[in-house]
Coordinates of C-alpha atoms in Angstrom, one line a residue:
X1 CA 32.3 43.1 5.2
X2 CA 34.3 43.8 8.6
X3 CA 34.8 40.1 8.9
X4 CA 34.7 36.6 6.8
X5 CA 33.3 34.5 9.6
X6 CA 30.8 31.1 10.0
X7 CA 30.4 28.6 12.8
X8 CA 31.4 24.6 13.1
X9 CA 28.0 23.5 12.5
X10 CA 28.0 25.3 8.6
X11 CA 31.3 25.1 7.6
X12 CA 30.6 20.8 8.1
X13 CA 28.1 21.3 5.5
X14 CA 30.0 22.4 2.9
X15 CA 32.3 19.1 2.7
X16 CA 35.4 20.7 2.7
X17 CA 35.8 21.0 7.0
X18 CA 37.6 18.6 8.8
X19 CA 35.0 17.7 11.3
X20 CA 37.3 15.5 13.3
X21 CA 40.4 18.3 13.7
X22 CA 37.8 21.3 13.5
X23 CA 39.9 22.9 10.3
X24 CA 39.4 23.2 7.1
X25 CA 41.0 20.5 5.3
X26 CA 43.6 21.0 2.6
X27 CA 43.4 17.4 1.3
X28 CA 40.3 18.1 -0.1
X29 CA 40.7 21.9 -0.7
X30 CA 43.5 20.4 -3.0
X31 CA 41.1 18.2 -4.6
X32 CA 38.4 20.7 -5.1
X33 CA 41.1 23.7 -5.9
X34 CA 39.4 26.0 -2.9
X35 CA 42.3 28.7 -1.9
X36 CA 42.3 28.5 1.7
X37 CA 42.1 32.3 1.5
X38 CA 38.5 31.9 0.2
X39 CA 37.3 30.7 3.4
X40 CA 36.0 32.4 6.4
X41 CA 37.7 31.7 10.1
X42 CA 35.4 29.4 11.9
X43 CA 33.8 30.0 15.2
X44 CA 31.9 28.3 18.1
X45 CA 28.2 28.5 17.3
X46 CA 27.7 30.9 20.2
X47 CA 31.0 33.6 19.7
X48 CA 31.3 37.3 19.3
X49 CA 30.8 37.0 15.5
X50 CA 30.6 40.7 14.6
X51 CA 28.2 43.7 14.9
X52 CA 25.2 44.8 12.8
X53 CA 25.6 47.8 10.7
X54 CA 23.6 50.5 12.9
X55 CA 22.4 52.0 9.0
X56 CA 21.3 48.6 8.0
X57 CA 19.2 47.9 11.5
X58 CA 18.9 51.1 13.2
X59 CA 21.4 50.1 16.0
X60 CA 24.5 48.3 16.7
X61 CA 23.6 45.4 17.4
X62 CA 26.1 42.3 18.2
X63 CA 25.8 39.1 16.3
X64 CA 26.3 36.4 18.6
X65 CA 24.5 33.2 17.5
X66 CA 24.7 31.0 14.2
X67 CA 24.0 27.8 14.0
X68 CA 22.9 25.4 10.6
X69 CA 19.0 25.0 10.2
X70 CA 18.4 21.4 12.0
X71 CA 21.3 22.2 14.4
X72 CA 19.5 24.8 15.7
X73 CA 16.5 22.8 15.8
X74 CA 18.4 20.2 17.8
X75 CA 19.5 23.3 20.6
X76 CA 15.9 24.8 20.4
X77 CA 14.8 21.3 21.2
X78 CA 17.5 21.5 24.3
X79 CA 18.8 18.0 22.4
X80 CA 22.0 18.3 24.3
X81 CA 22.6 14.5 25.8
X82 CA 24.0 11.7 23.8
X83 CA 21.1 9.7 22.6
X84 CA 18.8 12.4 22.2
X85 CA 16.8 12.2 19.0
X86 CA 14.9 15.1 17.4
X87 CA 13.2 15.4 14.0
X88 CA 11.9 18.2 12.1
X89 CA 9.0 18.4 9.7
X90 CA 8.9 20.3 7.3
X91 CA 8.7 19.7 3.6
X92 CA 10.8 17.5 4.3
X93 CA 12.2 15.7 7.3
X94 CA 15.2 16.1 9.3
X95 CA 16.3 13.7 12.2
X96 CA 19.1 14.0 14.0
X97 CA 20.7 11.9 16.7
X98 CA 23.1 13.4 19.5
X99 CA 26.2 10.9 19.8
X100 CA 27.9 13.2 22.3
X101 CA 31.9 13.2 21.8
X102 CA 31.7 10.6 19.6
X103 CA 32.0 10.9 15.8
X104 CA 30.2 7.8 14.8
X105 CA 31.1 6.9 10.8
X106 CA 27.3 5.4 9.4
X107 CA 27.9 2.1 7.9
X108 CA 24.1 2.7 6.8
X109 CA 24.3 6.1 4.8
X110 CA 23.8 8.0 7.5
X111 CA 25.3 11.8 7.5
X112 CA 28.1 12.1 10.5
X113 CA 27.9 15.6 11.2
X114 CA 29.0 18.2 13.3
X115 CA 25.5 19.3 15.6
X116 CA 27.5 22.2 17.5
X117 CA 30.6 24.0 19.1
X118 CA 30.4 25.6 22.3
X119 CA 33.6 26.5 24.3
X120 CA 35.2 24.7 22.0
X121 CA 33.9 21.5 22.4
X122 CA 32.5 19.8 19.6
X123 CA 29.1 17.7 19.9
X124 CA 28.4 15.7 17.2
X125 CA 25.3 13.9 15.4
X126 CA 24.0 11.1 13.2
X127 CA 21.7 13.1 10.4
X128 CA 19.2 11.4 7.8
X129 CA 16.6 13.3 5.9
X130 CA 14.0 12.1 3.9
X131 CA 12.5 14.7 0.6
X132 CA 8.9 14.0 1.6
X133 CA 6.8 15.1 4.5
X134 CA 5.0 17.9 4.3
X135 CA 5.4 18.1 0.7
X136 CA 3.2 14.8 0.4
X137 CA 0.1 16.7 2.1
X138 CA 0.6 19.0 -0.3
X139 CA 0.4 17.0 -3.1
X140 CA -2.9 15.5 -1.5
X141 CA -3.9 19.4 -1.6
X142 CA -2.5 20.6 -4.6
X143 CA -1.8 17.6 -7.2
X144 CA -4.7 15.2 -6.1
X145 CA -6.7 18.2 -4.3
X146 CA -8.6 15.7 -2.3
X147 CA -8.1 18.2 0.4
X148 CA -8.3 22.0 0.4
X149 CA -6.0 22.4 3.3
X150 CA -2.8 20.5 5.0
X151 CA -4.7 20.1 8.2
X152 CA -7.7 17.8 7.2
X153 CA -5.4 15.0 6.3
X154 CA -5.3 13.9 10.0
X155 CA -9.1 14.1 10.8
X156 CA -9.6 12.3 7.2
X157 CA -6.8 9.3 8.1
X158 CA -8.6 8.9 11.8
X159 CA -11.8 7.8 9.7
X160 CA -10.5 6.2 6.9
X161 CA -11.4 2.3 6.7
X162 CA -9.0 0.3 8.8
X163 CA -9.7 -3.1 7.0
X164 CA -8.0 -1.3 4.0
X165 CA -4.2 -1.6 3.9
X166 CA -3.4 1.2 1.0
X167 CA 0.7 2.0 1.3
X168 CA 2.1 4.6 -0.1
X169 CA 6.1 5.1 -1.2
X170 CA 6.6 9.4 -1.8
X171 CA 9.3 8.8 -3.9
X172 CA 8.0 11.7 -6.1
X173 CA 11.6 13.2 -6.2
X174 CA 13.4 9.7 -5.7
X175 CA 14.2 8.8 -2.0
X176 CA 16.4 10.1 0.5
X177 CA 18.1 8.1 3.5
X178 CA 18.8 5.4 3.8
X179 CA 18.3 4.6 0.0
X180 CA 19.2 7.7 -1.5
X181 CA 18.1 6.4 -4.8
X182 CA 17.5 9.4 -7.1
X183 CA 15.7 7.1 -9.7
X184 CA 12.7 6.0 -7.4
X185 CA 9.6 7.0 -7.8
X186 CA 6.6 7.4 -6.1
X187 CA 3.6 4.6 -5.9
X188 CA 0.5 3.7 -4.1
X189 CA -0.1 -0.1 -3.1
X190 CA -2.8 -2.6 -2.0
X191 CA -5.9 -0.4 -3.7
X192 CA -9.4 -1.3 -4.7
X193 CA -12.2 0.0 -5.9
X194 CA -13.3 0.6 -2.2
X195 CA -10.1 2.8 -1.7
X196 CA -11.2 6.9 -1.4
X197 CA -9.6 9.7 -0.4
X198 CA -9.8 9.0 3.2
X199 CA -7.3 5.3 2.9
X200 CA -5.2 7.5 0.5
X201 CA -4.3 10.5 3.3
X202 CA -3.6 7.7 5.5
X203 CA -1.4 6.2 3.8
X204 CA 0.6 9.7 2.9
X205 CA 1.0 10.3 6.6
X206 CA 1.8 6.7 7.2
X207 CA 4.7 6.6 5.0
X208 CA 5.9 9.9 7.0
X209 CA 6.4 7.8 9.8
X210 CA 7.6 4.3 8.3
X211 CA 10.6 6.8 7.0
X212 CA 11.1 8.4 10.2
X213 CA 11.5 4.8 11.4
X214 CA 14.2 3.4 9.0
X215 CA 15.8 6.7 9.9
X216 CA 16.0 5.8 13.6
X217 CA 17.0 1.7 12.9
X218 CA 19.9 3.1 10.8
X219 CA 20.7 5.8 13.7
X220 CA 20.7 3.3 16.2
X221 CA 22.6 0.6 14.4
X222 CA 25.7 3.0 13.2
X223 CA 25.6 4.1 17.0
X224 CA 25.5 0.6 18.4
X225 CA 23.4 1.4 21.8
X226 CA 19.7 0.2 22.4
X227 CA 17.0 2.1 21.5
X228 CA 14.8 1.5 24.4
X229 CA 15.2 4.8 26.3
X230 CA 14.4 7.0 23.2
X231 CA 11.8 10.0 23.5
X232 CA 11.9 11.8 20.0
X233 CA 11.1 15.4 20.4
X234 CA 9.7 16.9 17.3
X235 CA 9.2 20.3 15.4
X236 CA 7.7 21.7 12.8
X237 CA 4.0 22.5 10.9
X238 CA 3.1 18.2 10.6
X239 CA 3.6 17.8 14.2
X240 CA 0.5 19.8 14.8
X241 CA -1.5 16.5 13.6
X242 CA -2.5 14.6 16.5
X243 CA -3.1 11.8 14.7
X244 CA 0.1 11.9 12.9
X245 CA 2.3 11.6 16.0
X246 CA 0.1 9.0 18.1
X247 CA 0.7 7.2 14.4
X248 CA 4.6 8.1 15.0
X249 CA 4.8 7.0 18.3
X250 CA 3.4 3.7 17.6
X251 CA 5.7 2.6 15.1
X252 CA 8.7 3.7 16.7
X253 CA 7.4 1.9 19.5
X254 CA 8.7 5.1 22.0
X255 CA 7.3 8.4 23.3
X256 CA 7.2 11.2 21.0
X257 CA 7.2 14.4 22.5
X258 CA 5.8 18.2 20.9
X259 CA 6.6 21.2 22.5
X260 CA 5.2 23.9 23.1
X261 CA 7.4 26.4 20.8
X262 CA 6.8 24.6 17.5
X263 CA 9.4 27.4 16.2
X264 CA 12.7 25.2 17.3
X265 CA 15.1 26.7 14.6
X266 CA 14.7 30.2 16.3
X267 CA 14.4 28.9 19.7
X268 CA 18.2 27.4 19.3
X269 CA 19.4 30.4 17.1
X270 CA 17.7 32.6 19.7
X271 CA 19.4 30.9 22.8
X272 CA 23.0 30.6 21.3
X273 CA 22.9 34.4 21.2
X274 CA 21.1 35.0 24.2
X275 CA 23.7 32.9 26.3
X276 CA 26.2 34.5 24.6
X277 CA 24.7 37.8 25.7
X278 CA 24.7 36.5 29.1
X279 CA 21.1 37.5 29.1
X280 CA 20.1 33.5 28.7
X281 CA 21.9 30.7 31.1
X282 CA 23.6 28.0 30.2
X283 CA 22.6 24.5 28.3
X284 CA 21.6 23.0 31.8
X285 CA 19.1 26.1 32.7
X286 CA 17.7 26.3 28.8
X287 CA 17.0 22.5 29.1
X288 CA 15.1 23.3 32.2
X289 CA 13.0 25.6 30.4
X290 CA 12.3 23.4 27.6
X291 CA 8.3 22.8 27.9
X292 CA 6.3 19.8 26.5
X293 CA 2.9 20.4 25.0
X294 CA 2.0 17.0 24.9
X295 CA 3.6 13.4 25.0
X296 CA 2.7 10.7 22.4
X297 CA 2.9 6.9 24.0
X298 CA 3.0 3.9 22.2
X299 CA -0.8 1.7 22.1
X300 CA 0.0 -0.4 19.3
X301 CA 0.3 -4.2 20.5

C-alpha cells in the first residue's frame, strides 16, 4: 500500500489512458464517472516501482519490471524493431505487430495499443487475438476425446489423408479478430464418411493458422508496408508442434521462428527488471541474446 502505481502498457488496457499523450484521459473518465483520484500514477515499464514487503518475501526486494501479458511476450521475444511480429499460443492466440513510433488507427478491427515505455518513449503495436488455439486441442481431448493428450494432434494431422479437405471454423465461443462476431459458432466442413479422427485434428490445427493469417493481412494492411520481410517469432505450449509451425509457415508464406525459452512472458518481465537493476544490458545486448531453437521456411508452392 506504499504506492498506487502501473506501467503504460496496463493502464492502455483499461480504455480510459490516452495512449497518444501518455495520461489518463478525462474525456472519457467524464464519460465513465472514474475520479481521477482512483487511478494509480503511471510509469515506464522498466521504473523504480516500489519495494517488496521483507514479511511478505523474506527480503526487500525492489520491484522494477511490469509489463501487460503479450507485451511482455513481445520484449521476451526481443520484438523491439518496427515490423516485428510475434504471436503467442495459448488458449488462445495473441499477435502483435511492432509499428515503432507510430500509432497506426486499424481500419480492419485491429487493437492500437501501447507495446511498451522505456525512458519515456512510447513503442507502439497493432494487437489481434483470436479465442481459439489451444483451447481447440483441448476440445479434440476433452469434448471429442479423440486424443488423450494435446501433443498427438500434430503426429495425427502429419498422417491424416491429404486427398480429404475437412475445414474447420472454432467459433465455439463466437470469433475474435477481425470478425469479432460473438454470435458465430463453430462448424466442421467438406466431411465424408471417410473422414476420422486423423482429417479432424488437422483441420483444428489448420484453422489455428488460417486465423493467425487474417491476423497478419489485417496487420499489414492498417500499417500499409509490405509484408515480405516478415519472420514471426512465436511462444507458447502449440508451438512445440513441429507440424503446426511448418503448417504456419506455409500459409503465411514467411519464416516462423521458435525460440529456445518457450517462457516469453517471463523472459520480457524478467529483462525489464533485470535492466532496470543494471544487472541485464540494454534492448540491443538482450536482442543479442535472444536464441532460436529452430526456424520454419515456407515449401508450399
Amino acid at each position: 500500500g506504499a504506492r498506487h502505481v502501473t506501467d503504460a502498457s496496463n493502464a492502455a488496457r483499461t480504455l480510459m489512458y490516452n495512449i497518444g499523450e501518455n495520461r489518463w484521459d478525462d474525456w472519457l473518465l467524464d464519460k465513465l464517472n472514474v475520479p481521477a483520484g482512483m487511478l494509480p500514477e503511471v510509469l515506464d515499464c522498466a521504473a523504480d516501482i516500489g519495494t517488496a514487503d521483507a514479511e511478505r518475501l523474506g527480503a526487500e526486494l525492489p520491484i522494477l519490471g511490469v509489463a501487460g501479458d503479450q507485451q511482455a511476450a513481445t520484449i521476451g521475444n526481443a520484438c523491439f524493431e518496427p515490423g516485428m511480429f510475434k504471436s503467442t499460443y495459448g488458449t488462445g492466440c495473441f499477435a502483435l505487430l511492432n509499428t515503432g513510433a507510430d500509432k497506426v488507427a486499424s481500419k480492419n478491427r485491429m487493437l492500437t495499443t501501447i507495446a511498451y515505455r522505456l525512458d519515456g518513449e512510447t513503442t507502439y503495436a497493432l494487437e489481434g487475438s483470436i479465442f481459439m488455439a489451444g483451447a481447440t486441442v483441448q476440445w479434440l481431448r476433452d469434448g471429442l476425446q479423440i486424443i488423450d493428450e494435446a501433443g498427438k494432434s500434430g503426429p495425427m494431422a502429419e498422417v491424416a489423408d491429404d486427398s480429404h479437405h475437412v475445414v474447420m471454423v472454432p467459433a465455439y465461443t463466437g470469433l475474435g479478430a477481425p470478425w469479432w462476431d460473438a454470435d458465430a459458432r463453430g462448424a466442421i466442413f467438406g466431411m465424408t464418411r471417410a473422414t476420422g479422427p486423423n482429417e479432424i485434428a488437422r483441420a483444428a490445427l489448420e484453422a489455428v493458422c488460417y486465423q493467425t493469417c487474417d491476423l497478419l493481412s489485417a496487420m499489414h494492411d492498417d500499417w500499409g508496408k509490405s509484408n515480405d520481410d516478415t519472420v514471426l517469432r512465436v511462444d507458447g505450449g502449440m508451438v512445440a508442434s513441429d507440424w503446426t509451425m511448418q503448417y504456419l509457415s506455409d500459409i503465411l508464406d514467411s519464416p516462423v521462428d521458435r525460440p529456445t525459452v518457450l517462457e516469453t512472458t517471463a523472459l520480457g518481465a524478467a529483462w525489464l527488471a533485470g535492466s532496470r537493476a543494471g544487472v541485464w544490458g540494454d534492448r540491443d545486448a538482450f536482442a543479442q541474446t535472444w536464441n532460436r531453437e529452430r526456424r520454419f521456411e515456407p515449401q508450399m508452392d
